[in-house]
Protein backbone atom coordinates (compact mmCIF):
# COMPACT_ATOMS: atom_id res chain seq x y z
CA UNK A 1 0.00 0.00 0.00
CA UNK A 2 1.38 3.43 -0.90
CA UNK A 3 2.27 5.96 1.81
CA UNK A 4 -0.64 8.27 1.00
CA UNK A 5 -3.02 5.30 1.11
CA UNK A 6 -1.69 4.32 4.52
CA UNK A 7 -2.13 7.90 5.74
CA UNK A 8 -5.64 7.95 4.30
CA UNK A 9 -6.54 4.75 6.20
CA UNK A 10 -5.31 6.23 9.47
CA UNK A 11 -6.83 9.66 8.89
CA UNK A 12 -10.21 8.25 7.93
CA UNK A 13 -10.42 6.09 11.05
CA UNK A 14 -9.06 8.91 13.22
CA UNK A 15 -11.75 11.29 11.96
CA UNK A 16 -14.47 8.67 12.58
CA UNK A 17 -13.32 8.21 16.18
CA UNK A 18 -13.07 11.95 16.80
CA UNK A 19 -16.57 12.49 15.38
CA UNK A 20 -17.98 9.47 17.30
CA UNK A 21 -19.22 8.02 14.02
CA UNK A 22 -17.00 4.95 14.39
CA UNK A 23 -18.84 1.76 15.32
CA UNK A 24 -17.28 -0.16 18.19
CA UNK A 25 -17.48 -3.93 18.63
CA UNK A 26 -16.89 -5.41 22.08
CA UNK A 27 -16.19 -9.16 22.08
CA UNK A 28 -16.95 -10.89 25.39
CA UNK A 29 -19.82 -9.38 27.38
CA UNK A 30 -18.76 -10.37 30.88
CA UNK A 31 -17.45 -8.45 33.89
CA UNK A 32 -15.10 -6.44 31.66
CA UNK A 33 -16.81 -6.27 28.31
CA UNK A 34 -20.33 -5.21 29.28
CA UNK A 35 -19.30 -2.27 31.51
CA UNK A 36 -16.86 -1.17 28.80
CA UNK A 37 -19.61 -1.38 26.18
CA UNK A 38 -21.81 0.87 28.31
CA UNK A 39 -19.02 3.41 28.87
CA UNK A 40 -18.21 3.53 25.15
CA UNK A 41 -21.91 3.85 24.22
CA UNK A 42 -22.44 6.64 26.75
CA UNK A 43 -19.58 8.56 25.16
CA UNK A 44 -21.52 8.67 21.89
CA UNK A 45 -20.30 5.67 19.89
CA UNK A 46 -22.62 3.04 18.47
CA UNK A 47 -21.63 -0.27 20.05
CA UNK A 48 -22.26 -3.86 19.04
CA UNK A 49 -21.58 -6.45 21.72
CA UNK A 50 -20.52 -9.96 20.70
CA UNK A 51 -20.66 -13.12 22.77
CA UNK A 52 -20.76 -16.85 22.06
CA UNK A 53 -23.29 -17.41 24.86
CA UNK A 54 -26.82 -16.95 23.46
CA UNK A 55 -28.25 -16.72 26.99
CA UNK A 56 -26.42 -13.43 27.48
CA UNK A 57 -27.82 -12.03 24.26
CA UNK A 58 -31.35 -13.06 25.24
CA UNK A 59 -30.94 -11.32 28.60
CA UNK A 60 -29.54 -8.14 27.01
CA UNK A 61 -32.29 -8.05 24.39
CA UNK A 62 -34.75 -8.22 27.29
CA UNK A 63 -32.91 -5.25 28.84
CA UNK A 64 -31.80 -7.44 31.74
CA UNK A 65 -28.24 -7.02 32.97
CA UNK A 66 -26.39 -9.94 34.58
CA UNK A 67 -23.45 -7.77 35.72
CA UNK A 68 -23.73 -5.78 38.96
CA UNK A 69 -21.75 -2.86 37.52
CA UNK A 70 -24.41 -2.35 34.83
CA UNK A 71 -27.95 -1.59 35.96
CA UNK A 72 -31.00 -2.56 33.96
CA UNK A 73 -31.78 1.14 33.66
CA UNK A 74 -28.34 1.96 32.23
CA UNK A 75 -28.59 -0.90 29.75
CA UNK A 76 -32.09 0.12 28.69
CA UNK A 77 -31.00 3.73 28.17
CA UNK A 78 -28.27 2.76 25.71
CA UNK A 79 -30.49 0.28 23.84
CA UNK A 80 -33.34 2.79 23.55
CA UNK A 81 -30.91 5.46 22.34
CA UNK A 82 -29.83 3.09 19.58
CA UNK A 83 -26.26 3.06 20.82
CA UNK A 84 -26.06 -0.58 21.96
CA UNK A 85 -27.09 -3.92 20.54
CA UNK A 86 -25.71 -7.43 20.97
CA UNK A 87 -25.37 -10.56 18.87
CA UNK A 88 -23.76 -13.97 18.51
CA UNK A 89 -23.20 -13.33 14.78
CA UNK A 90 -19.51 -12.50 14.37
CA UNK A 91 -20.04 -11.66 10.70
CA UNK A 92 -21.10 -8.22 11.94
CA UNK A 93 -17.48 -7.57 12.94
CA UNK A 94 -16.89 -6.30 9.42
CA UNK A 95 -19.20 -3.37 10.24
CA UNK A 96 -17.08 -2.32 13.22
CA UNK A 97 -14.29 0.26 13.02
CA UNK A 98 -12.91 -0.48 16.50
CA UNK A 99 -12.96 -4.04 17.87
CA UNK A 100 -12.10 -4.72 21.52
CA UNK A 101 -11.34 -8.24 22.76
CA UNK A 102 -12.48 -8.90 26.36
CA UNK A 103 -12.36 -12.69 26.61
CA UNK A 104 -11.13 -14.93 29.46
CA UNK A 105 -7.45 -15.85 29.83
CA UNK A 106 -7.45 -18.64 32.44
CA UNK A 107 -4.67 -21.01 33.43
CA UNK A 108 -4.44 -24.69 32.64
CA UNK A 109 -4.27 -27.19 35.52
CA UNK A 110 -0.48 -26.94 35.20
CA UNK A 111 -0.60 -23.14 35.60
CA UNK A 112 0.30 -22.49 31.98
CA UNK A 113 -1.50 -19.70 30.08
CA UNK A 114 -4.64 -20.77 28.26
CA UNK A 115 -4.92 -18.34 25.36
CA UNK A 116 -7.41 -20.45 23.43
CA UNK A 117 -10.15 -17.80 23.78
CA UNK A 118 -7.84 -15.03 22.56
CA UNK A 119 -6.63 -17.12 19.64
CA UNK A 120 -10.13 -18.23 18.60
CA UNK A 121 -11.41 -14.66 18.83
CA UNK A 122 -8.50 -13.36 16.78
CA UNK A 123 -9.28 -15.92 14.08
CA UNK A 124 -12.92 -14.84 14.09
CA UNK A 125 -11.84 -11.23 13.61
CA UNK A 126 -9.40 -12.25 10.87
CA UNK A 127 -12.26 -13.87 8.97
CA UNK A 128 -13.96 -10.46 8.74
CA UNK A 129 -10.95 -8.13 8.86
CA UNK A 130 -10.92 -5.18 6.48
CA UNK A 131 -8.71 -2.11 6.05
CA UNK A 132 -9.37 0.76 8.41
CA UNK A 133 -10.02 -1.13 11.65
CA UNK A 134 -8.44 -0.80 15.12
CA UNK A 135 -8.17 -4.12 16.99
CA UNK A 136 -7.61 -3.91 20.75
CA UNK A 137 -6.85 -6.64 23.27
CA UNK A 138 -7.94 -6.02 26.89
CA UNK A 139 -7.61 -9.57 28.22
CA UNK A 140 -4.84 -9.96 30.79
CA UNK A 141 -1.85 -11.86 29.46
CA UNK A 142 1.95 -12.05 29.32
CA UNK A 143 4.06 -9.40 27.55
CA UNK A 144 4.19 -10.12 23.84
CA UNK A 145 0.75 -11.65 23.35
CA UNK A 146 -0.75 -8.76 21.37
CA UNK A 147 2.15 -8.52 18.94
CA UNK A 148 3.13 -12.19 18.75
CA UNK A 149 -0.31 -13.82 18.67
CA UNK A 150 -3.14 -11.38 17.89
CA UNK A 151 -1.20 -9.34 15.33
CA UNK A 152 0.30 -12.43 13.68
CA UNK A 153 -3.09 -14.11 13.30
CA UNK A 154 -4.57 -10.94 11.79
CA UNK A 155 -1.65 -10.44 9.42
CA UNK A 156 -2.23 -13.98 8.20
CA UNK A 157 -4.98 -12.43 6.08
CA UNK A 158 -2.39 -10.55 4.01
CA UNK A 159 -3.31 -7.20 5.54
CA UNK A 160 -0.58 -5.43 7.53
CA UNK A 161 -0.65 -3.86 10.97
CA UNK A 162 0.23 -0.17 10.92
CA UNK A 163 -0.92 0.32 7.36
CA UNK A 164 -4.10 -1.62 6.60
CA UNK A 165 -5.29 -2.03 10.18
CA UNK A 166 -4.05 -1.06 13.65
CA UNK A 167 -3.43 -3.06 16.81
CA UNK A 168 -3.34 -1.95 20.46
CA UNK A 169 -3.49 -3.20 24.03
CA UNK A 170 -5.24 -1.66 27.04
CA UNK A 171 -5.40 -3.68 30.28
CA UNK A 172 -8.77 -3.89 31.97
CA UNK A 173 -8.97 -2.54 35.51
CA UNK A 174 -12.43 -3.57 36.63
CA UNK A 175 -13.04 -4.04 40.36
CA UNK A 176 -16.44 -5.70 40.98
CA UNK A 177 -18.31 -4.13 43.88
CA UNK A 178 -16.18 -0.97 44.00
CA UNK A 179 -18.56 1.92 44.67
CA UNK A 180 -15.94 4.66 44.22
CA UNK A 181 -14.65 3.87 40.74
CA UNK A 182 -16.23 2.62 37.53
CA UNK A 183 -15.01 2.02 33.99
CA UNK A 184 -15.15 5.66 32.91
CA UNK A 185 -13.34 7.04 35.98
CA UNK A 186 -10.50 4.51 36.26
CA UNK A 187 -7.34 5.75 34.46
CA UNK A 188 -6.79 3.69 31.29
CA UNK A 189 -3.35 2.55 30.21
CA UNK A 190 -3.11 2.37 26.40
CA UNK A 191 -0.50 1.28 23.89
CA UNK A 192 -0.30 0.57 20.17
CA UNK A 193 1.74 -1.08 17.47
CA UNK A 194 3.30 2.12 16.16
CA UNK A 195 2.62 5.83 16.61
CA UNK A 196 -0.56 5.86 14.56
CA UNK A 197 -2.05 2.94 16.47
CA UNK A 198 -1.21 4.69 19.75
CA UNK A 199 -2.83 7.88 18.50
CA UNK A 200 -6.02 5.97 17.67
CA UNK A 201 -5.95 4.27 21.08
CA UNK A 202 -5.65 7.61 22.88
CA UNK A 203 -8.47 9.09 20.84
CA UNK A 204 -10.85 6.15 21.26
CA UNK A 205 -10.35 5.57 24.98
CA UNK A 206 -10.01 9.28 25.68
CA UNK A 207 -13.59 9.68 24.50
CA UNK A 208 -14.88 7.09 26.96
CA UNK A 209 -12.74 7.46 30.10
CA UNK A 210 -11.58 10.43 32.15
CA UNK A 211 -7.82 9.74 32.04
CA UNK A 212 -5.67 8.00 29.45
CA UNK A 213 -2.12 6.88 30.30
CA UNK A 214 -0.11 6.11 27.13
CA UNK A 215 2.93 3.82 27.31
CA UNK A 216 5.59 3.00 24.74
CA UNK A 217 4.58 -0.48 23.58
CA UNK A 218 1.94 -3.18 23.80
CA UNK A 219 4.34 -5.35 25.80
CA UNK A 220 4.81 -2.54 28.32
CA UNK A 221 1.05 -2.17 28.75
CA UNK A 222 0.72 -5.93 29.20
CA UNK A 223 3.44 -5.78 31.87
CA UNK A 224 1.63 -2.95 33.68
CA UNK A 225 -1.39 -5.16 34.33
CA UNK A 226 0.74 -8.04 35.56
CA UNK A 227 2.73 -5.73 37.84
CA UNK A 228 -0.43 -4.37 39.46
CA UNK A 229 -1.68 -7.83 40.34
CA UNK A 230 1.70 -9.30 41.28
CA UNK A 231 2.07 -6.43 43.74
CA UNK A 232 -1.17 -7.41 45.42
CA UNK A 233 -0.50 -11.14 45.30
CA UNK A 234 2.92 -10.80 46.95
CA UNK A 235 1.69 -8.46 49.68
CA UNK A 236 -1.35 -10.61 50.46
CA UNK A 237 0.96 -13.63 50.67
CA UNK A 238 3.14 -11.72 53.11
CA UNK A 239 0.29 -10.99 55.52
CA UNK A 240 -1.06 -14.53 55.10
CA UNK A 241 2.33 -15.88 56.15
CA UNK A 242 2.54 -13.39 59.00
CA UNK A 243 -0.90 -14.55 60.11
CA UNK A 244 0.31 -18.12 60.55
CA UNK A 245 3.48 -17.06 62.36
CA UNK A 246 1.79 -14.57 64.66
CA UNK A 247 -1.03 -17.02 65.43
CA UNK A 248 1.56 -19.49 66.69
CA UNK A 249 2.88 -16.73 68.96
CA UNK A 250 -0.58 -15.81 70.23
CA UNK A 251 -0.54 -12.47 68.39
CA UNK A 252 -3.55 -11.14 66.45
CA UNK A 253 -2.34 -10.22 62.96
CA UNK A 254 -5.33 -7.92 62.39
CA UNK A 255 -4.46 -5.90 65.48
CA UNK A 256 -0.88 -5.68 64.23
CA UNK A 257 -1.98 -4.42 60.81
CA UNK A 258 -4.42 -1.89 62.27
CA UNK A 259 -1.64 -0.44 64.41
CA UNK A 260 0.96 -0.53 61.61
CA UNK A 261 -1.27 1.36 59.17
CA UNK A 262 -1.28 4.41 61.47
CA UNK A 263 2.24 5.09 60.17
CA UNK A 264 1.70 7.93 57.67
CA UNK A 265 4.51 6.85 55.32
CA UNK A 266 6.26 3.72 54.10
CA UNK A 267 3.41 1.30 54.82
CA UNK A 268 0.29 0.15 52.97
CA UNK A 269 -2.17 -2.23 54.66
CA UNK A 270 -3.04 -5.57 53.12
CA UNK A 271 -5.21 -8.13 54.88
CA UNK A 272 -5.09 -11.92 55.19
CA UNK A 273 -7.92 -14.21 54.19
CA UNK A 274 -8.90 -17.79 53.37
CA UNK A 275 -7.14 -17.69 50.00
CA UNK A 276 -7.15 -15.63 46.83
CA UNK A 277 -10.11 -15.23 44.49
CA UNK A 278 -11.23 -13.23 41.51
CA UNK A 279 -10.27 -13.19 37.86
CA UNK A 280 -6.89 -11.50 38.31
CA UNK A 281 -4.74 -12.03 41.39
CA UNK A 282 -4.79 -15.85 41.58
CA UNK A 283 -4.03 -16.12 37.85
CA UNK A 284 -2.13 -13.18 36.38
CA UNK A 285 1.21 -13.60 38.22
CA UNK A 286 1.64 -17.04 36.68
CA UNK A 287 1.50 -15.54 33.19
CA UNK A 288 4.78 -13.82 33.96
CA UNK A 289 6.35 -16.87 35.61
CA UNK A 290 5.52 -18.86 32.46
CA UNK A 291 6.94 -16.22 30.10
CA UNK A 292 10.09 -15.79 32.21
CA UNK A 293 11.10 -19.38 31.46
CA UNK A 294 11.75 -18.31 27.87
CA UNK A 295 14.51 -16.07 29.23
CA UNK A 296 15.81 -18.68 31.70
CA UNK A 297 15.00 -16.36 34.59
CA UNK A 298 13.40 -17.63 37.81
CA UNK A 299 10.49 -15.82 39.47
CA UNK A 300 10.98 -17.21 42.96
CA UNK A 301 9.26 -14.33 44.75
CA UNK A 302 6.11 -14.60 42.62
CA UNK A 303 5.94 -18.38 42.81
CA UNK A 304 6.47 -18.39 46.57
CA UNK A 305 3.60 -15.92 46.96
CA UNK A 306 1.44 -18.24 44.87
CA UNK A 307 2.34 -21.21 47.04
CA UNK A 308 1.51 -19.35 50.26
CA UNK A 309 -1.82 -18.04 49.00
CA UNK A 310 -2.79 -21.41 47.51
CA UNK A 311 -2.11 -23.08 50.87
CA UNK A 312 -4.48 -20.82 52.80
CA UNK A 313 -7.70 -22.84 52.30
CA UNK A 314 -6.03 -25.95 53.72
CA UNK A 315 -4.61 -23.92 56.61
CA UNK A 316 -8.08 -22.52 57.38
CA UNK A 317 -9.69 -25.97 57.34
CA UNK A 318 -6.93 -27.13 59.69
CA UNK A 319 -7.83 -24.32 62.11
CA UNK A 320 -11.51 -25.26 61.73
CA UNK A 321 -10.76 -28.89 62.57
CA UNK A 322 -8.67 -27.83 65.55
CA UNK A 323 -11.43 -25.55 66.85
CA UNK A 324 -14.05 -28.30 66.50
CA UNK A 325 -11.83 -30.73 68.38
CA UNK A 326 -10.93 -28.35 71.22
CA UNK A 327 -14.20 -26.41 71.55
CA UNK A 328 -16.76 -29.06 70.62
CA UNK A 329 -14.90 -32.31 71.15
CA UNK A 330 -15.92 -33.38 67.66
CA UNK A 331 -13.95 -34.49 64.62
CA UNK A 332 -14.34 -32.59 61.36
CA UNK A 333 -15.22 -35.90 59.70
CA UNK A 334 -18.40 -36.06 61.81
CA UNK A 335 -19.28 -32.37 61.57
CA UNK A 336 -21.66 -30.22 59.57
CA UNK A 337 -20.16 -26.89 58.52
CA UNK A 338 -21.83 -23.83 57.06
CA UNK A 339 -19.51 -21.80 54.83
CA UNK A 340 -20.71 -18.22 54.91
CA UNK A 341 -19.97 -16.46 51.64
CA UNK A 342 -19.33 -18.10 48.28
CA UNK A 343 -18.24 -14.99 46.37
CA UNK A 344 -14.53 -14.21 46.35
CA UNK A 345 -15.10 -10.73 47.85
CA UNK A 346 -17.85 -9.11 49.82
CA UNK A 347 -21.00 -7.56 48.40
CA UNK A 348 -20.67 -9.09 44.91
CA UNK A 349 -21.93 -12.25 43.20
CA UNK A 350 -18.61 -13.05 41.55
CA UNK A 351 -17.34 -16.56 42.44
CA UNK A 352 -14.44 -16.76 39.96
CA UNK A 353 -11.51 -18.57 41.61
CA UNK A 354 -13.27 -18.17 44.98
CA UNK A 355 -11.45 -19.87 47.86
CA UNK A 356 -14.87 -20.80 49.29
CA UNK A 357 -15.20 -23.49 46.63
CA UNK A 358 -11.89 -24.97 47.67
CA UNK A 359 -12.87 -24.75 51.35
CA UNK A 360 -16.01 -26.79 50.69
CA UNK A 361 -14.01 -29.32 48.71
CA UNK A 362 -11.37 -29.77 51.43
CA UNK A 363 -13.95 -30.06 54.22
CA UNK A 364 -15.69 -32.84 52.31
CA UNK A 365 -12.41 -34.53 51.38
CA UNK A 366 -11.83 -34.81 55.12
CA UNK A 367 -15.23 -36.41 55.67
CA UNK A 368 -17.22 -33.39 56.81
CA UNK A 369 -20.44 -32.07 55.30
CA UNK A 370 -20.40 -28.50 53.99
CA UNK A 371 -23.26 -26.24 52.97
CA UNK A 372 -23.06 -22.56 52.11
CA UNK A 373 -25.02 -19.36 52.46
CA UNK A 374 -24.50 -16.36 50.21
CA UNK A 375 -27.11 -13.63 49.72
CA UNK A 376 -25.71 -12.93 46.25
CA UNK A 377 -25.25 -16.49 44.96
CA UNK A 378 -28.43 -18.58 45.08
CA UNK A 379 -26.92 -21.58 43.31
CA UNK A 380 -23.42 -22.72 42.38
CA UNK A 381 -23.06 -22.39 38.59
CA UNK A 382 -20.84 -24.62 36.43
CA UNK A 383 -17.14 -24.00 37.03
CA UNK A 384 -14.01 -25.34 35.39
CA UNK A 385 -12.53 -26.93 38.52
CA UNK A 386 -15.48 -27.69 40.79
CA UNK A 387 -18.00 -29.51 38.61
CA UNK A 388 -19.10 -31.68 41.56
CA UNK A 389 -20.43 -28.59 43.36
CA UNK A 390 -22.63 -27.46 40.47
CA UNK A 391 -26.25 -26.93 41.42
CA UNK A 392 -25.84 -26.69 45.19
CA UNK A 393 -28.10 -24.04 46.63
CA UNK A 394 -27.59 -21.42 49.30
CA UNK A 395 -29.29 -22.42 52.56
CA UNK A 396 -31.51 -20.01 54.46
CA UNK A 397 -29.75 -18.20 57.29
CA UNK A 398 -32.38 -18.76 59.98
CA UNK A 399 -31.55 -19.17 63.67
CA UNK A 400 -32.77 -22.77 63.51
CA UNK A 401 -30.63 -23.56 60.48
CA UNK A 402 -27.53 -21.95 62.00
CA UNK A 403 -27.97 -23.88 65.23
CA UNK A 404 -28.01 -27.12 63.27
CA UNK A 405 -24.38 -26.74 62.19
CA UNK A 406 -21.40 -27.67 64.29
CA UNK A 407 -19.52 -24.64 62.98
CA UNK A 408 -19.94 -21.60 60.77
CA UNK A 409 -16.89 -20.69 58.69
CA UNK A 410 -16.79 -17.03 57.64
CA UNK A 411 -15.20 -16.99 54.18
CA UNK A 412 -16.70 -13.77 52.79
CA UNK A 413 -17.81 -10.89 55.00
CA UNK A 414 -20.87 -9.60 53.12
CA UNK A 415 -22.27 -6.46 54.75
CA UNK A 416 -25.91 -7.56 54.66
CA UNK A 417 -25.34 -10.43 57.10
CA UNK A 418 -26.65 -9.91 60.64
CA UNK A 419 -23.49 -10.96 62.45
CA UNK A 420 -24.89 -10.25 65.92
CA UNK A 421 -27.77 -12.66 65.30
CA UNK A 422 -25.36 -15.15 63.77
CA UNK A 423 -23.21 -15.03 66.88
CA UNK A 424 -26.19 -15.78 69.09
CA UNK A 425 -27.31 -18.82 67.09
CA UNK A 426 -24.03 -20.44 66.09
CA UNK A 427 -22.32 -23.04 68.26
CA UNK A 428 -18.86 -22.21 66.89
CA UNK A 429 -17.65 -19.55 64.47
CA UNK A 430 -14.34 -19.57 62.64
CA UNK A 431 -13.73 -16.09 61.22
CA UNK A 432 -11.20 -15.67 58.39
CA UNK A 433 -12.09 -12.01 57.75
CA UNK A 434 -11.96 -10.50 61.26
CA UNK A 435 -15.51 -9.24 60.76
CA UNK A 436 -16.67 -9.95 64.32
CA UNK A 437 -13.81 -8.02 65.92
CA UNK A 438 -14.38 -5.13 63.52
CA UNK A 439 -17.99 -5.01 64.67
CA UNK A 440 -17.06 -5.33 68.35
CA UNK A 441 -18.64 -8.78 68.58
CA UNK A 442 -16.25 -10.89 70.64
CA UNK A 443 -17.15 -14.15 72.35
CA UNK A 444 -15.46 -17.37 73.40
CA UNK A 445 -17.04 -19.36 70.57
CA UNK A 446 -15.63 -17.03 67.87
CA UNK A 447 -12.20 -18.12 66.65
CA UNK A 448 -10.00 -16.24 64.15
CA UNK A 449 -8.27 -18.16 61.38
PDB file of N, CA and C in Angstrom, residues 231-240 242 253-273 281 434 438:
ATOM      1  N   UNK A 231       1.894  -7.245  42.537  1.00  0.00           N
ATOM      2  CA  UNK A 231       2.071  -6.429  43.742  1.00  0.00           C
ATOM      3  C   UNK A 231       1.086  -6.845  44.827  1.00  0.00           C
ATOM      4  N   UNK A 232      -0.161  -7.021  44.440  1.00  0.00           N
ATOM      5  CA  UNK A 232      -1.174  -7.412  45.423  1.00  0.00           C
ATOM      6  C   UNK A 232      -0.983  -8.844  45.888  1.00  0.00           C
ATOM      7  N   UNK A 233      -0.688  -9.736  44.950  1.00  0.00           N
ATOM      8  CA  UNK A 233      -0.499 -11.136  45.304  1.00  0.00           C
ATOM      9  C   UNK A 233       0.625 -11.320  46.308  1.00  0.00           C
ATOM     10  N   UNK A 234       1.753 -10.660  46.068  1.00  0.00           N
ATOM     11  CA  UNK A 234       2.915 -10.796  46.946  1.00  0.00           C
ATOM     12  C   UNK A 234       2.625 -10.226  48.327  1.00  0.00           C
ATOM     13  N   UNK A 235       1.960  -9.080  48.375  1.00  0.00           N
ATOM     14  CA  UNK A 235       1.687  -8.460  49.676  1.00  0.00           C
ATOM     15  C   UNK A 235       0.621  -9.215  50.464  1.00  0.00           C
ATOM     16  N   UNK A 236      -0.348  -9.789  49.774  1.00  0.00           N
ATOM     17  CA  UNK A 236      -1.348 -10.607  50.464  1.00  0.00           C
ATOM     18  C   UNK A 236      -0.690 -11.879  50.992  1.00  0.00           C
ATOM     19  N   UNK A 237       0.223 -12.444  50.200  1.00  0.00           N
ATOM     20  CA  UNK A 237       0.957 -13.625  50.665  1.00  0.00           C
ATOM     21  C   UNK A 237       1.762 -13.302  51.915  1.00  0.00           C
ATOM     22  N   UNK A 238       2.350 -12.128  51.943  1.00  0.00           N
ATOM     23  CA  UNK A 238       3.144 -11.723  53.108  1.00  0.00           C
ATOM     24  C   UNK A 238       2.289 -11.701  54.372  1.00  0.00           C
ATOM     25  N   UNK A 239       1.111 -11.066  54.307  1.00  0.00           N
ATOM     26  CA  UNK A 239       0.291 -10.994  55.521  1.00  0.00           C
ATOM     27  C   UNK A 239      -0.330 -12.351  55.848  1.00  0.00           C
ATOM     28  N   UNK A 240      -0.578 -13.180  54.822  1.00  0.00           N
ATOM     29  CA  UNK A 240      -1.056 -14.531  55.105  1.00  0.00           C
ATOM     30  C   UNK A 240       0.003 -15.336  55.849  1.00  0.00           C
ATOM     31  N   UNK A 242       2.443 -14.000  57.684  1.00  0.00           N
ATOM     32  CA  UNK A 242       2.539 -13.393  59.004  1.00  0.00           C
ATOM     33  C   UNK A 242       1.416 -13.870  59.911  1.00  0.00           C
ATOM     34  N   UNK A 253      -2.914 -10.906  64.101  1.00  0.00           N
ATOM     35  CA  UNK A 253      -2.336 -10.215  62.961  1.00  0.00           C
ATOM     36  C   UNK A 253      -3.170  -9.002  62.564  1.00  0.00           C
ATOM     37  N   UNK A 254      -4.491  -9.067  62.743  1.00  0.00           N
ATOM     38  CA  UNK A 254      -5.332  -7.923  62.385  1.00  0.00           C
ATOM     39  C   UNK A 254      -5.060  -6.734  63.300  1.00  0.00           C
ATOM     40  N   UNK A 255      -4.824  -6.979  64.561  1.00  0.00           N
ATOM     41  CA  UNK A 255      -4.465  -5.899  65.478  1.00  0.00           C
ATOM     42  C   UNK A 255      -3.120  -5.287  65.074  1.00  0.00           C
ATOM     43  N   UNK A 256      -2.191  -6.154  64.678  1.00  0.00           N
ATOM     44  CA  UNK A 256      -0.881  -5.678  64.234  1.00  0.00           C
ATOM     45  C   UNK A 256      -1.024  -4.768  63.020  1.00  0.00           C
ATOM     46  N   UNK A 257      -1.816  -5.206  62.034  1.00  0.00           N
ATOM     47  CA  UNK A 257      -1.985  -4.419  60.811  1.00  0.00           C
ATOM     48  C   UNK A 257      -2.675  -3.089  61.106  1.00  0.00           C
ATOM     49  N   UNK A 258      -3.707  -3.119  61.942  1.00  0.00           N
ATOM     50  CA  UNK A 258      -4.420  -1.889  62.265  1.00  0.00           C
ATOM     51  C   UNK A 258      -3.501  -0.872  62.940  1.00  0.00           C
ATOM     52  N   UNK A 259      -2.589  -1.350  63.766  1.00  0.00           N
ATOM     53  CA  UNK A 259      -1.642  -0.437  64.413  1.00  0.00           C
ATOM     54  C   UNK A 259      -0.584   0.034  63.419  1.00  0.00           C
ATOM     55  N   UNK A 260      -0.089  -0.883  62.565  1.00  0.00           N
ATOM     56  CA  UNK A 260       0.957  -0.530  61.607  1.00  0.00           C
ATOM     57  C   UNK A 260       0.481   0.508  60.592  1.00  0.00           C
ATOM     58  N   UNK A 261      -0.790   0.448  60.209  1.00  0.00           N
ATOM     59  CA  UNK A 261      -1.269   1.365  59.175  1.00  0.00           C
ATOM     60  C   UNK A 261      -1.431   2.804  59.673  1.00  0.00           C
ATOM     61  N   UNK A 262      -1.256   3.022  60.971  1.00  0.00           N
ATOM     62  CA  UNK A 262      -1.283   4.409  61.473  1.00  0.00           C
ATOM     63  C   UNK A 262      -0.009   5.155  61.080  1.00  0.00           C
ATOM     64  N   UNK A 263       1.028   4.437  60.658  1.00  0.00           N
ATOM     65  CA  UNK A 263       2.241   5.087  60.173  1.00  0.00           C
ATOM     66  C   UNK A 263       1.909   5.832  58.884  1.00  0.00           C
ATOM     67  N   UNK A 264       2.154   7.147  58.823  1.00  0.00           N
ATOM     68  CA  UNK A 264       1.702   7.931  57.672  1.00  0.00           C
ATOM     69  C   UNK A 264       2.595   7.825  56.442  1.00  0.00           C
ATOM     70  N   UNK A 265       3.617   7.004  56.467  1.00  0.00           N
ATOM     71  CA  UNK A 265       4.508   6.850  55.325  1.00  0.00           C
ATOM     72  C   UNK A 265       5.134   5.458  55.361  1.00  0.00           C
ATOM     73  N   UNK A 266       5.495   4.956  54.180  1.00  0.00           N
ATOM     74  CA  UNK A 266       6.256   3.721  54.097  1.00  0.00           C
ATOM     75  C   UNK A 266       5.498   2.442  54.421  1.00  0.00           C
ATOM     76  N   UNK A 267       4.172   2.514  54.537  1.00  0.00           N
ATOM     77  CA  UNK A 267       3.407   1.296  54.820  1.00  0.00           C
ATOM     78  C   UNK A 267       2.052   1.374  54.138  1.00  0.00           C
ATOM     79  N   UNK A 268       1.618   0.261  53.587  1.00  0.00           N
ATOM     80  CA  UNK A 268       0.294   0.152  52.965  1.00  0.00           C
ATOM     81  C   UNK A 268      -0.357  -1.116  53.492  1.00  0.00           C
ATOM     82  N   UNK A 269      -1.557  -1.023  54.071  1.00  0.00           N
ATOM     83  CA  UNK A 269      -2.172  -2.227  54.660  1.00  0.00           C
ATOM     84  C   UNK A 269      -2.722  -3.204  53.626  1.00  0.00           C
ATOM     85  N   UNK A 270      -2.411  -4.459  53.815  1.00  0.00           N
ATOM     86  CA  UNK A 270      -3.040  -5.571  53.123  1.00  0.00           C
ATOM     87  C   UNK A 270      -3.545  -6.522  54.194  1.00  0.00           C
ATOM     88  N   UNK A 271      -4.576  -7.320  53.849  1.00  0.00           N
ATOM     89  CA  UNK A 271      -5.213  -8.135  54.876  1.00  0.00           C
ATOM     90  C   UNK A 271      -5.221  -9.614  54.484  1.00  0.00           C
ATOM     91  N   UNK A 272      -5.061 -10.485  55.471  1.00  0.00           N
ATOM     92  CA  UNK A 272      -5.089 -11.924  55.194  1.00  0.00           C
ATOM     93  C   UNK A 272      -6.503 -12.407  54.918  1.00  0.00           C
ATOM     94  N   UNK A 273      -6.602 -13.641  54.465  1.00  0.00           N
ATOM     95  CA  UNK A 273      -7.917 -14.214  54.193  1.00  0.00           C
ATOM     96  C   UNK A 273      -7.816 -15.712  54.007  1.00  0.00           C
ATOM     97  N   UNK A 281      -5.876 -11.786  40.504  1.00  0.00           N
ATOM     98  CA  UNK A 281      -4.742 -12.028  41.395  1.00  0.00           C
ATOM     99  C   UNK A 281      -4.329 -13.495  41.477  1.00  0.00           C
ATOM    100  N   UNK A 434     -12.012 -11.410  60.115  1.00  0.00           N
ATOM    101  CA  UNK A 434     -11.959 -10.498  61.265  1.00  0.00           C
ATOM    102  C   UNK A 434     -13.205  -9.620  61.363  1.00  0.00           C
ATOM    103  N   UNK A 438     -14.125  -6.453  64.090  1.00  0.00           N
ATOM    104  CA  UNK A 438     -14.379  -5.125  63.522  1.00  0.00           C
ATOM    105  C   UNK A 438     -15.699  -4.564  63.998  1.00  0.00           C
TER     106      UNK A 438
END
